[in-house]
Short mmCIF file of C-alpha atoms and ligand atoms in Angstrom, two decimals:
data_model
loop_
_atom_site.label_atom_id
_atom_site.label_comp_id
_atom_site.label_asym_id
_atom_site.label_seq_id
_atom_site.Cartn_x
_atom_site.Cartn_y
_atom_site.Cartn_z
CA SER A 1108 0.00 0.00 0.00
CA GLU A 1109 0.99 3.62 -0.21
CA PRO A 1110 3.56 4.50 2.42
CA SER A 1111 2.45 7.09 4.89
CA ASP A 1112 4.66 9.94 6.05
CA ASN A 1113 5.37 7.84 9.14
CA ASP A 1114 7.33 5.51 6.94
CA ILE A 1115 9.71 8.24 5.82
CA TYR A 1116 13.18 8.02 7.28
CA TYR A 1117 14.84 11.39 7.76
CA GLY A 1118 18.55 11.52 7.11
CA SER A 1119 21.01 12.21 4.37
CA PHE A 1120 22.98 10.20 1.87
CA PRO A 1121 26.74 9.90 2.19
CA TYR A 1122 28.57 12.89 0.77
CA THR A 1123 30.26 10.75 -1.89
CA PHE A 1124 27.06 9.07 -3.07
CA ALA A 1125 26.81 9.07 -6.88
CA TRP A 1126 23.56 10.34 -8.41
CA GLY A 1127 22.83 9.74 -12.04
CA THR A 1128 20.43 9.02 -14.83
CA THR A 1129 20.48 6.61 -17.75
CA THR A 1130 19.39 5.61 -21.26
CA SER A 1131 20.32 2.92 -23.78
CA ALA A 1132 21.52 3.19 -27.38
CA TYR A 1133 18.66 1.59 -29.26
CA GLN A 1134 16.04 3.33 -27.14
CA ILE A 1135 17.29 6.87 -27.88
CA GLU A 1136 19.83 7.17 -30.71
CA GLY A 1137 17.78 6.76 -33.89
CA ALA A 1138 19.88 7.12 -37.07
CA TRP A 1139 19.49 3.38 -37.46
CA ASN A 1140 21.14 3.23 -40.87
CA GLU A 1141 23.21 6.40 -41.00
CA ASP A 1142 26.94 6.95 -41.40
CA GLY A 1143 27.79 3.30 -41.89
CA LYS A 1144 25.90 1.82 -38.93
CA GLY A 1145 25.06 -1.86 -39.33
CA VAL A 1146 21.62 -3.30 -38.62
CA SER A 1147 20.90 -4.71 -35.16
CA ILE A 1148 18.39 -7.41 -34.22
CA TRP A 1149 16.10 -4.65 -32.92
CA ASP A 1150 16.16 -2.86 -36.29
CA GLU A 1151 15.30 -6.14 -37.93
CA PHE A 1152 12.59 -6.96 -35.39
CA THR A 1153 10.83 -3.59 -35.51
CA HIS A 1154 10.88 -3.61 -39.31
CA LYS A 1155 8.92 -6.83 -39.60
CA LEU A 1156 5.90 -6.48 -41.89
CA GLN A 1157 3.60 -7.54 -39.09
CA SER A 1158 4.86 -5.37 -36.29
CA PRO A 1159 5.59 -7.09 -33.00
CA ILE A 1160 5.58 -3.66 -31.28
CA SER A 1161 2.35 -2.65 -29.50
CA ASP A 1162 2.00 0.70 -31.30
CA GLY A 1163 3.63 -0.49 -34.53
CA SER A 1164 6.60 1.82 -34.03
CA SER A 1165 10.36 1.42 -34.29
CA ALA A 1166 13.34 3.35 -32.94
CA ASN A 1167 14.43 4.47 -36.42
CA THR A 1168 14.50 8.01 -35.06
CA ALA A 1169 13.58 7.60 -31.36
CA CYS A 1170 14.90 10.65 -29.46
CA ASP A 1171 17.31 11.32 -32.33
CA SER A 1172 20.15 11.46 -29.81
CA TYR A 1173 22.66 10.57 -32.53
CA HIS A 1174 22.16 14.11 -33.86
CA ARG A 1175 21.38 15.79 -30.55
CA ILE A 1176 24.30 15.44 -28.17
CA ASP A 1177 23.93 19.10 -27.20
CA GLN A 1178 20.28 18.72 -26.27
CA ASP A 1179 21.05 15.64 -24.17
CA ILE A 1180 23.96 17.28 -22.39
CA LYS A 1181 21.84 20.32 -21.60
CA ILE A 1182 19.15 18.33 -19.77
CA ILE A 1183 21.66 16.04 -18.04
CA LYS A 1184 23.48 19.11 -16.79
CA GLU A 1185 20.30 20.74 -15.54
CA LEU A 1186 19.65 17.69 -13.34
CA ARG A 1187 23.02 18.31 -11.64
CA VAL A 1188 23.78 14.60 -11.56
CA SER A 1189 27.29 13.27 -11.04
CA HIS A 1190 27.13 10.58 -13.71
CA TYR A 1191 25.31 9.66 -16.89
CA SER A 1192 25.02 6.09 -17.98
CA PHE A 1193 24.49 5.15 -21.63
CA SER A 1194 25.21 2.19 -23.90
CA ILE A 1195 27.25 1.82 -27.06
CA SER A 1196 25.57 0.45 -30.15
CA TRP A 1197 27.80 -2.48 -31.19
CA SER A 1198 26.64 -2.36 -34.81
CA ARG A 1199 27.22 1.39 -35.02
CA ILE A 1200 30.92 0.94 -34.46
CA LEU A 1201 31.26 -2.58 -35.88
CA PRO A 1202 28.62 -2.82 -38.64
CA ASP A 1203 29.05 -6.56 -39.16
CA GLY A 1204 29.90 -7.28 -35.53
CA HIS A 1205 33.58 -8.05 -36.23
CA VAL A 1206 36.58 -5.89 -35.36
CA THR A 1207 37.93 -6.42 -38.87
CA ASN A 1208 35.55 -3.70 -40.05
CA ILE A 1209 35.56 -0.59 -37.86
CA ASN A 1210 33.19 2.29 -38.52
CA GLU A 1211 35.19 5.32 -37.39
CA ILE A 1212 32.19 7.65 -37.71
CA GLY A 1213 30.38 5.56 -35.08
CA ILE A 1214 33.41 5.69 -32.79
CA ASP A 1215 33.47 9.43 -33.28
CA TYR A 1216 29.84 9.79 -32.09
CA ASN A 1217 30.68 8.07 -28.82
CA ASN A 1218 33.87 10.10 -28.46
CA ARG A 1219 31.98 13.36 -28.85
CA LEU A 1220 29.40 12.25 -26.26
CA ILE A 1221 32.06 11.17 -23.75
CA ASP A 1222 34.04 14.37 -24.22
CA ALA A 1223 30.99 16.58 -23.84
CA LEU A 1224 30.04 14.84 -20.60
CA ARG A 1225 33.51 15.21 -19.16
CA LEU A 1226 33.70 18.83 -20.19
CA ASN A 1227 30.61 19.35 -18.05
CA ASN A 1228 31.94 17.37 -15.08
CA ILE A 1229 29.58 14.47 -15.61
CA GLU A 1230 31.17 11.05 -15.32
CA PRO A 1231 30.35 8.73 -18.22
CA VAL A 1232 29.30 5.22 -17.15
CA VAL A 1233 29.41 3.13 -20.28
CA THR A 1234 27.54 -0.08 -21.02
CA LEU A 1235 28.94 -2.20 -23.84
CA TYR A 1236 25.72 -3.98 -24.58
CA HIS A 1237 22.05 -3.31 -23.93
CA TRP A 1238 20.26 -5.91 -26.10
CA ASP A 1239 21.08 -4.65 -29.62
CA MET A 1240 23.00 -7.59 -31.11
CA PRO A 1241 24.43 -6.93 -34.58
CA GLN A 1242 22.08 -8.67 -36.98
CA ALA A 1243 25.12 -9.94 -38.90
CA LEU A 1244 26.17 -12.10 -35.96
CA GLN A 1245 22.63 -13.32 -35.51
CA ILE A 1246 22.61 -14.48 -39.11
CA GLU A 1247 26.16 -15.79 -39.09
CA TYR A 1248 25.79 -18.16 -36.15
CA GLY A 1249 22.67 -17.40 -34.12
CA GLY A 1250 24.04 -14.73 -31.78
CA TRP A 1251 24.05 -15.78 -28.13
CA LEU A 1252 23.12 -19.34 -28.99
CA ASP A 1253 26.59 -20.04 -30.35
CA SER A 1254 29.81 -20.02 -28.37
CA ARG A 1255 31.58 -18.06 -31.14
CA ILE A 1256 29.84 -14.98 -29.79
CA ILE A 1257 32.20 -15.04 -26.79
CA SER A 1258 35.33 -14.16 -28.74
CA ASP A 1259 33.47 -11.61 -30.87
CA PHE A 1260 32.15 -9.89 -27.75
CA ALA A 1261 35.63 -9.96 -26.21
CA ALA A 1262 37.12 -8.35 -29.32
CA TYR A 1263 34.42 -5.67 -29.33
CA ALA A 1264 35.04 -4.99 -25.63
CA THR A 1265 38.78 -4.74 -26.24
CA LEU A 1266 38.22 -2.18 -28.97
CA CYS A 1267 36.06 -0.11 -26.61
CA PHE A 1268 38.66 -0.19 -23.80
CA GLU A 1269 41.31 0.73 -26.37
CA ARG A 1270 39.41 3.66 -27.87
CA PHE A 1271 37.43 5.05 -24.92
CA GLY A 1272 39.16 3.72 -21.81
CA ASP A 1273 41.45 6.73 -21.40
CA ARG A 1274 38.31 8.70 -20.43
CA VAL A 1275 35.79 6.07 -19.32
CA LYS A 1276 36.44 4.83 -15.77
CA LYS A 1277 33.24 2.90 -15.18
CA TRP A 1278 32.31 0.06 -17.49
CA ILE A 1279 29.24 -2.12 -17.49
CA THR A 1280 29.66 -5.16 -19.72
CA LEU A 1281 26.04 -6.18 -20.14
CA HIS A 1282 22.85 -4.57 -18.96
CA GLY A 1283 19.98 -6.63 -17.53
CA PRO A 1284 20.88 -9.78 -19.48
CA GLN A 1285 18.21 -11.94 -17.82
CA THR A 1286 15.57 -9.91 -19.62
CA GLU A 1287 17.19 -10.35 -23.00
CA ALA A 1288 17.63 -14.09 -22.48
CA LYS A 1289 14.09 -14.60 -21.28
CA MET A 1290 12.24 -12.29 -23.65
CA GLY A 1291 14.41 -13.14 -26.66
CA TYR A 1292 14.81 -16.87 -26.21
CA ASP A 1293 11.91 -17.97 -24.04
CA THR A 1294 8.77 -15.89 -24.52
CA GLY A 1295 9.86 -14.47 -27.87
CA GLU A 1296 8.52 -11.02 -27.11
CA PHE A 1297 11.94 -9.61 -27.99
CA PRO A 1298 14.22 -10.45 -30.90
CA PRO A 1299 15.69 -12.67 -32.17
CA ASN A 1300 12.48 -14.62 -31.71
CA ILE A 1301 9.08 -14.05 -33.17
CA ILE A 1302 6.04 -14.45 -30.95
CA VAL A 1303 5.84 -18.13 -30.12
CA ASN A 1304 3.15 -20.21 -28.57
CA PHE A 1305 4.16 -21.63 -25.23
CA ALA A 1306 2.58 -25.02 -25.82
CA TRP A 1307 5.42 -27.21 -26.91
CA SER A 1308 3.35 -30.08 -28.17
CA SER A 1309 1.70 -28.13 -30.96
CA ALA A 1310 3.54 -24.89 -31.48
CA THR A 1311 6.16 -24.01 -34.03
CA SER A 1312 8.78 -21.48 -33.05
CA ALA A 1313 11.02 -19.34 -35.15
CA TYR A 1314 13.92 -21.63 -34.40
CA GLN A 1315 12.10 -24.65 -35.71
CA ILE A 1316 10.89 -23.14 -38.95
CA GLU A 1317 13.24 -20.40 -40.04
CA GLY A 1318 16.36 -22.48 -40.52
CA GLY A 1319 19.57 -21.19 -42.01
CA TRP A 1320 21.16 -20.04 -38.78
CA ASN A 1321 23.47 -23.01 -38.57
CA ALA A 1322 24.37 -22.97 -42.23
CA ASP A 1323 27.94 -22.00 -41.45
CA GLY A 1324 28.47 -24.81 -38.99
CA LYS A 1325 28.00 -24.85 -35.27
CA GLY A 1326 30.25 -23.52 -32.57
CA GLU A 1327 32.99 -25.47 -30.91
CA SER A 1328 31.05 -26.41 -27.84
CA TYR A 1329 27.45 -25.57 -28.62
CA GLY A 1330 25.39 -23.78 -31.20
CA VAL A 1331 22.07 -23.55 -32.88
CA ALA A 1332 22.64 -26.89 -34.60
CA ALA A 1333 22.70 -28.52 -31.21
CA PHE A 1334 18.95 -28.10 -30.96
CA ALA A 1335 17.34 -31.20 -32.31
CA PRO A 1336 13.87 -31.10 -33.87
CA GLY A 1337 11.28 -31.21 -31.15
CA HIS A 1338 13.28 -28.94 -28.92
CA TYR A 1339 12.99 -25.26 -29.15
CA SER A 1340 14.24 -22.32 -27.34
CA PRO A 1341 12.10 -22.05 -24.20
CA GLY A 1342 13.32 -24.35 -21.50
CA GLU A 1343 16.64 -24.86 -23.21
CA GLY A 1344 17.95 -22.18 -25.60
CA VAL A 1345 17.20 -19.54 -23.00
CA TYR A 1346 19.81 -21.15 -20.73
CA TYR A 1347 22.36 -21.48 -23.53
CA ALA A 1348 21.93 -17.81 -24.43
CA ALA A 1349 22.56 -16.94 -20.78
CA HIS A 1350 25.57 -19.27 -20.77
CA SER A 1351 27.23 -17.31 -23.59
CA ILE A 1352 26.32 -14.04 -21.96
CA ILE A 1353 27.98 -14.99 -18.68
CA LYS A 1354 31.11 -16.28 -20.43
CA SER A 1355 31.29 -13.16 -22.60
CA HIS A 1356 31.07 -11.01 -19.51
CA ALA A 1357 33.85 -12.96 -17.80
CA GLN A 1358 36.10 -12.64 -20.86
CA ALA A 1359 35.59 -8.89 -21.04
CA TYR A 1360 36.29 -8.57 -17.33
CA HIS A 1361 39.57 -10.49 -17.56
CA ILE A 1362 40.73 -8.53 -20.58
CA TYR A 1363 40.14 -5.30 -18.72
CA ASN A 1364 41.63 -6.64 -15.54
CA ASN A 1365 44.77 -8.06 -17.16
CA THR A 1366 45.49 -5.49 -19.83
CA TYR A 1367 43.82 -2.17 -19.07
CA ARG A 1368 43.12 -1.81 -15.38
CA GLU A 1369 46.61 -0.79 -14.40
CA SER A 1370 46.97 1.98 -16.97
CA GLN A 1371 43.35 3.12 -17.18
CA LYS A 1372 42.48 2.73 -13.49
CA GLY A 1373 38.78 2.11 -13.97
CA GLN A 1374 36.19 -0.31 -12.73
CA ILE A 1375 34.18 -2.90 -14.59
CA GLY A 1376 31.07 -4.84 -13.67
CA ILE A 1377 27.71 -6.14 -14.78
CA THR A 1378 24.17 -5.01 -14.03
CA LEU A 1379 21.43 -7.52 -13.28
CA ASN A 1380 17.74 -6.80 -13.13
CA SER A 1381 15.78 -8.22 -10.27
CA ASN A 1382 12.33 -7.97 -8.84
CA TRP A 1383 11.97 -8.63 -5.15
CA ALA A 1384 10.04 -11.86 -4.52
CA ASP A 1385 8.27 -11.59 -1.20
CA PRO A 1386 7.14 -14.81 0.50
CA MET A 1387 3.38 -15.11 0.93
CA THR A 1388 3.76 -17.86 3.50
CA ARG A 1389 6.36 -18.64 6.06
CA THR A 1390 7.76 -21.48 3.95
CA ASP A 1391 10.66 -19.63 2.48
CA LEU A 1392 11.68 -22.12 -0.21
CA GLU A 1393 9.45 -20.74 -2.94
CA HIS A 1394 10.58 -17.17 -2.86
CA GLN A 1395 14.22 -18.25 -2.61
CA ARG A 1396 13.71 -20.45 -5.66
CA ASN A 1397 12.25 -17.56 -7.56
CA LEU A 1398 15.15 -15.30 -6.57
CA ALA A 1399 17.58 -18.03 -7.61
CA PHE A 1400 16.03 -18.22 -11.07
CA ALA A 1401 15.67 -14.48 -11.51
CA THR A 1402 18.86 -13.16 -9.97
CA GLY A 1403 21.01 -16.13 -8.91
CA TRP A 1404 21.03 -17.42 -12.50
CA PHE A 1405 23.62 -14.74 -13.34
CA ALA A 1406 24.63 -13.57 -9.89
CA ASP A 1407 25.78 -16.96 -8.52
CA PRO A 1408 28.28 -17.51 -11.36
CA ILE A 1409 29.61 -13.94 -11.13
CA PHE A 1410 29.25 -12.93 -7.47
CA GLY A 1411 28.88 -16.30 -5.77
CA THR A 1412 30.16 -19.81 -6.31
CA GLY A 1413 31.03 -19.43 -10.00
CA ASP A 1414 28.29 -21.91 -10.88
CA TYR A 1415 24.55 -21.75 -11.47
CA PRO A 1416 22.26 -22.11 -8.44
CA ASP A 1417 21.79 -25.78 -7.50
CA ILE A 1418 18.04 -25.50 -7.56
CA MET A 1419 18.18 -24.29 -11.15
CA ARG A 1420 20.60 -26.91 -12.42
CA TYR A 1421 18.56 -29.58 -10.74
CA ASN A 1422 15.17 -28.41 -11.98
CA VAL A 1423 16.16 -27.90 -15.58
CA SER A 1424 18.69 -30.65 -16.17
CA THR A 1425 16.31 -33.33 -14.97
CA PHE A 1426 14.40 -33.01 -18.22
CA TYR A 1427 16.38 -30.77 -20.56
CA LEU A 1428 19.89 -29.88 -21.51
CA PHE A 1429 21.12 -27.40 -18.98
CA PRO A 1430 24.56 -25.99 -19.81
CA LYS A 1431 27.39 -27.09 -17.58
CA LEU A 1432 30.24 -24.99 -16.31
CA SER A 1433 33.54 -26.77 -15.95
CA LYS A 1434 35.77 -26.25 -12.94
CA ALA A 1435 37.99 -23.93 -14.97
CA GLU A 1436 35.00 -21.99 -16.24
CA LYS A 1437 33.63 -21.55 -12.73
CA LEU A 1438 36.94 -20.07 -11.69
CA LEU A 1439 36.84 -17.77 -14.70
CA ASN A 1440 33.37 -16.49 -13.77
CA LYS A 1441 33.81 -16.09 -10.07
CA GLY A 1442 34.48 -12.59 -8.79
CA THR A 1443 34.33 -10.89 -12.17
CA SER A 1444 32.52 -7.73 -11.17
CA ASP A 1445 33.88 -4.78 -9.23
CA PHE A 1446 30.36 -3.87 -8.14
CA PHE A 1447 26.85 -5.26 -8.19
CA GLY A 1448 24.83 -3.20 -10.68
CA LEU A 1449 21.15 -3.50 -9.82
CA ASN A 1450 18.22 -2.66 -12.07
CA HIS A 1451 15.10 -2.73 -9.95
CA TYR A 1452 11.52 -1.60 -10.50
CA THR A 1453 8.98 -3.79 -8.75
CA SER A 1454 8.13 -6.75 -6.50
CA HIS A 1455 5.77 -9.66 -6.47
CA LEU A 1456 4.47 -12.11 -3.93
CA VAL A 1457 5.31 -15.75 -4.32
CA VAL A 1458 1.96 -17.32 -3.80
CA PRO A 1459 0.05 -20.49 -4.73
CA CYS A 1460 -1.80 -19.88 -7.98
CA SER A 1461 -4.06 -22.68 -9.08
CA TYR A 1462 -4.74 -21.25 -12.52
CA TYR A 1463 -1.13 -21.42 -13.59
CA GLN A 1464 -0.74 -24.03 -16.32
CA ASN A 1465 2.64 -25.59 -15.96
CA LEU A 1466 2.00 -28.69 -17.97
CA ASP A 1467 2.52 -26.64 -21.12
CA GLY A 1468 6.23 -26.38 -20.37
CA PRO A 1469 9.04 -26.17 -20.75
CA THR A 1470 9.30 -22.46 -20.18
CA TYR A 1471 11.62 -20.47 -18.03
CA ASP A 1472 8.72 -19.79 -15.64
CA SER A 1473 7.44 -23.34 -15.41
CA ASP A 1474 10.96 -24.73 -15.05
CA GLN A 1475 10.99 -23.04 -11.67
CA VAL A 1476 8.30 -25.31 -10.31
CA TRP A 1477 9.54 -28.76 -11.35
CA LEU A 1478 11.22 -29.24 -8.04
CA ILE A 1479 7.94 -29.02 -6.18
CA SER A 1480 6.71 -32.22 -7.75
CA LEU A 1481 10.09 -33.89 -7.89
CA MET A 1482 10.65 -33.43 -4.22
CA GLY A 1483 7.40 -35.19 -3.51
CA ILE A 1484 5.71 -32.13 -2.09
CA SER A 1485 3.14 -32.69 -4.76
CA ASN A 1486 3.56 -35.76 -6.88
CA ASN A 1487 -0.15 -36.20 -7.30
CA LEU A 1488 -1.15 -35.19 -10.81
CA SER A 1489 -4.42 -33.63 -9.70
CA GLN A 1490 -2.39 -31.28 -7.55
CA PHE A 1491 0.08 -30.64 -10.31
CA ASN A 1492 -1.47 -27.30 -11.19
CA GLN A 1493 -1.32 -26.10 -7.62
CA PHE A 1494 2.11 -24.75 -8.15
CA LEU A 1495 3.60 -21.85 -6.43
CA THR A 1496 4.19 -18.97 -8.72
CA PHE A 1497 4.15 -15.21 -8.43
CA CYS A 1498 1.42 -12.65 -8.27
CA THR A 1499 1.26 -8.95 -7.83
CA PHE A 1500 -0.98 -7.70 -5.13
CA THR A 1501 -3.97 -5.68 -6.31
CA ILE A 1502 -3.79 -3.09 -3.56
CA TRP A 1503 -0.33 -2.04 -4.70
CA LEU A 1504 -0.28 1.14 -6.74
CA SER A 1505 0.18 0.48 -10.43
CA SER A 1506 1.83 2.26 -13.39
CA ALA A 1507 1.42 2.33 -17.17
CA SER A 1508 3.26 -1.00 -17.44
CA THR A 1509 1.31 -4.16 -16.67
CA TRP A 1510 4.25 -5.62 -14.77
CA LEU A 1511 5.18 -2.60 -12.70
CA TYR A 1512 3.60 -2.13 -9.27
CA GLN A 1513 4.91 0.35 -6.74
CA VAL A 1514 6.40 -1.53 -3.84
CA PRO A 1515 8.98 0.78 -2.28
CA TRP A 1516 9.89 -1.55 0.61
CA GLY A 1517 10.78 -4.25 -1.93
CA ILE A 1518 14.00 -2.50 -2.92
CA ARG A 1519 15.16 -2.46 0.70
CA LYS A 1520 14.49 -6.17 1.16
CA LEU A 1521 16.23 -6.95 -2.11
CA LEU A 1522 19.28 -4.89 -1.14
CA ILE A 1523 19.51 -6.76 2.16
CA TRP A 1524 19.15 -10.09 0.32
CA ILE A 1525 21.98 -9.18 -2.09
CA LYS A 1526 24.19 -8.12 0.80
CA ARG A 1527 23.60 -11.41 2.64
CA THR A 1528 23.71 -13.70 -0.37
CA TYR A 1529 26.76 -12.29 -2.14
CA GLY A 1530 29.04 -11.21 0.67
CA ASP A 1531 28.29 -7.53 1.03
CA PRO A 1532 29.31 -6.27 -2.42
CA VAL A 1533 29.45 -2.62 -3.41
CA ILE A 1534 26.08 -1.96 -5.04
CA TYR A 1535 25.19 0.65 -7.62
CA ILE A 1536 21.52 0.97 -8.43
CA THR A 1537 21.82 1.25 -12.19
CA GLU A 1538 18.12 1.57 -13.08
CA ASN A 1539 14.97 2.43 -11.15
CA GLY A 1540 11.88 4.20 -12.41
CA ILE A 1541 8.20 4.16 -13.32
CA SER A 1542 6.06 4.56 -16.44
CA GLU A 1543 3.13 6.71 -17.45
CA HIS A 1544 0.91 6.49 -20.49
CA PHE A 1545 1.67 8.07 -23.86
CA SER A 1546 -1.05 10.68 -23.26
CA ASP A 1547 0.37 11.75 -19.89
CA GLY A 1548 2.12 15.07 -19.53
CA LEU A 1549 4.45 17.09 -17.36
CA ASP A 1550 2.72 16.78 -13.98
CA ASP A 1551 4.12 13.39 -13.14
CA ASP A 1552 3.24 13.21 -9.46
CA ILE A 1553 3.24 9.44 -9.79
CA ARG A 1554 6.98 9.56 -10.59
CA VAL A 1555 7.76 12.11 -7.88
CA ASN A 1556 6.12 9.81 -5.32
CA TYR A 1557 7.79 6.73 -6.70
CA TYR A 1558 11.25 8.27 -6.51
CA LYS A 1559 10.61 9.79 -3.11
CA ASN A 1560 9.54 6.47 -1.62
CA TYR A 1561 12.03 4.19 -3.38
CA ILE A 1562 14.99 6.46 -2.72
CA ASN A 1563 13.96 6.71 0.91
CA GLU A 1564 14.00 2.91 1.17
CA VAL A 1565 17.52 2.96 -0.29
CA LEU A 1566 18.49 5.42 2.42
CA LYS A 1567 17.07 3.04 5.05
CA ALA A 1568 19.08 0.19 3.57
CA ILE A 1569 22.25 2.26 3.87
CA LYS A 1570 21.61 3.71 7.34
CA GLU A 1571 19.67 0.98 9.10
CA ASP A 1572 20.86 -2.19 7.38
CA ASP A 1573 24.38 -1.18 6.48
CA VAL A 1574 24.06 -2.14 2.84
CA ASN A 1575 26.95 -0.85 0.77
CA VAL A 1576 25.02 1.18 -1.82
CA LYS A 1577 27.27 3.73 -3.49
CA GLY A 1578 25.10 5.21 -6.18
CA TYR A 1579 21.64 5.57 -7.65
CA THR A 1580 20.70 5.96 -11.31
CA ALA A 1581 17.21 6.91 -12.45
CA TRP A 1582 15.63 5.29 -15.50
CA SER A 1583 15.30 7.34 -17.57
CA LEU A 1584 16.74 10.70 -18.62
CA MET A 1585 13.85 11.11 -21.06
CA ASP A 1586 10.89 9.29 -22.60
CA ASN A 1587 12.17 6.84 -25.19
CA PHE A 1588 11.43 3.71 -27.20
CA GLU A 1589 10.10 1.28 -24.61
CA TRP A 1590 10.97 -1.96 -26.48
CA ALA A 1591 7.87 -4.08 -27.26
CA GLU A 1592 5.65 -1.28 -25.93
CA GLY A 1593 7.00 1.27 -28.40
CA TYR A 1594 6.23 4.83 -27.31
CA SER A 1595 3.08 3.88 -25.40
CA GLU A 1596 4.85 4.01 -22.03
CA ARG A 1597 6.85 7.01 -20.84
CA PHE A 1598 9.63 6.44 -18.30
CA GLY A 1599 11.35 9.82 -18.63
CA LEU A 1600 12.28 12.61 -16.25
CA HIS A 1601 11.91 14.67 -19.43
CA TRP A 1602 8.94 14.60 -21.77
CA VAL A 1603 9.76 14.08 -25.42
CA ASN A 1604 7.51 15.18 -28.25
CA PHE A 1605 7.89 12.35 -30.74
CA THR A 1606 5.99 14.14 -33.51
CA ASP A 1607 8.24 17.19 -33.37
CA PRO A 1608 11.26 16.78 -35.70
CA GLU A 1609 13.36 18.59 -33.06
CA ARG A 1610 12.37 15.96 -30.48
CA THR A 1611 12.17 18.76 -27.92
CA ARG A 1612 12.84 17.53 -24.37
CA ILE A 1613 10.83 19.23 -21.63
CA PRO A 1614 11.47 18.69 -17.91
CA LYS A 1615 8.63 17.05 -16.01
CA LYS A 1616 7.86 17.81 -12.36
CA SER A 1617 10.04 14.83 -11.40
CA ALA A 1618 13.11 16.39 -13.05
CA SER A 1619 13.04 19.34 -10.69
CA TYR A 1620 12.03 17.13 -7.76
C1 GBH B 615 14.55 -2.32 -17.92
O1 GBH B 615 14.53 -3.66 -17.54
C2 GBH B 615 15.34 -2.16 -19.20
O2 GBH B 615 16.71 -2.34 -18.94
C3 GBH B 615 15.10 -0.82 -19.84
O3 GBH B 615 15.72 -0.78 -21.09
C4 GBH B 615 13.61 -0.58 -19.95
O4 GBH B 615 13.32 0.62 -20.61
C5 GBH B 615 13.04 -0.61 -18.55
O5 GBH B 615 13.23 -1.90 -18.03
C6 GBH B 615 11.55 -0.33 -18.49
O6 GBH B 615 10.84 -1.39 -19.04
O7 GBH B 615 6.20 -7.59 -20.02
O8 GBH B 615 5.41 -8.80 -18.09
O9 GBH B 615 6.92 -9.87 -19.61
C7 GBH B 615 13.89 -3.93 -16.33
C8 GBH B 615 13.45 -5.37 -16.21
C9 GBH B 615 12.25 -7.15 -17.22
C10 GBH B 615 11.12 -5.12 -16.77
C11 GBH B 615 11.17 -7.55 -18.20
C12 GBH B 615 10.02 -5.53 -17.72
C13 GBH B 615 8.87 -7.36 -18.77
C14 GBH B 615 7.82 -8.07 -18.01
N1 GBH B 615 12.38 -5.71 -17.14
N2 GBH B 615 9.92 -6.97 -17.81
S1 GBH B 615 6.49 -8.62 -19.01
#
């Protein structure tokens, strides 16, 4: 429910606390095919004849940030933040994904942005990858589903350290990769997939019918060709995509650590998105399982044991191919992040839901519940649908996004959970924010309240619970292309007029708040 003023903790943030705001390349840049930029999977996806985007839009122009560095710098500066976090478009600087073909004009765009930020005393925090895979690599070997992606990502990362690392001191390898893996390879709401039917007995997915992706042979250890007919991405490919993502991250970390850290003196880490899963009952297992799948999936390999959570390996590998990490690979993953980057928006309750149809599996969501029956808690088929899954609570305040409820206390519980589970890491909140509808305007009281209450819970976590949070980054600097929801949801501190060729940015109430 809505916090009352009694819930507000009065105090101040540490003097050195970093305040910032953020965007991502595909969501703001536009100029999708200008100055030698290569196509990304999001360009390809949004250009499909039958649009998979709710308002039929694309980010061909978006906020036109590619042409509007000055406008962006102006509004960032007015916020008086200490850092600005943005992502590099891989295919803008490497049109075919490979370092053998460098687009200097794309490098120059990022150089001009970095220099302008520094000139204005704003620290650039740079993400190498926020979901916009070069389409060329998708076609060549299936993107994240092939282990060849690891060396291509490493080469791309090296180029970025080489060209920008003299001025960039905070790197984020990959941004919210669980979302990309799940939406792209499980539900198919994001590219490279098309919308697929969950029911595996009757449905055909893109992977089963499109073909061609493995034409050039499969990767050394796994690849698209490894997926036999009858298997498709949900329940399997989703975990292989994640596998490549984790290994790519670890490679980039070691390259920075071994070759650039000493001279460039920066930090490098990953950001993971996580909802808080609150237990409905006192039996804790279910919400821990959900947190293991959502956050532990990537966090255990990188911040914990080096390996996937036991519960996940057990659940999935009982029926499907779950990727294995060798001893050497576990060592390579472990400890490869200088900070825990956290993207957080909302919470849910883990609660018994009898309507949830798990027999349609495998899916990433239903894979979470296998253990319940396997452990004999419910091995009676008539009870098989009585699985524990997650629900949002209807009294929670909502937003313009179906998935986003306002649960300020959730961020505090999640921060405490991260501290306890991963040995008290330094945490940067790398995304947090709320959406309004396309028709909404400048009086965004909903966002003012959201930030007030969430930020106050962060303060409690620092002061009362001794969580090592060092910075907070608001999503987003301005309204932008909200992925599958197009422009129908506005997350910005600034309002953008998407019919105005100037893409004028106007501060909302929340910007001054
Ligand atoms: C962030 O992810 C993204 O990093 C950012 O680019 C984006 O603009 C922002 O969210 C706002 O959406 O539709 O029910 O399947 C945060 C984690 C995970 C939140 C996927 C939305 C979709 C749930 N996201 N989730 S649903």
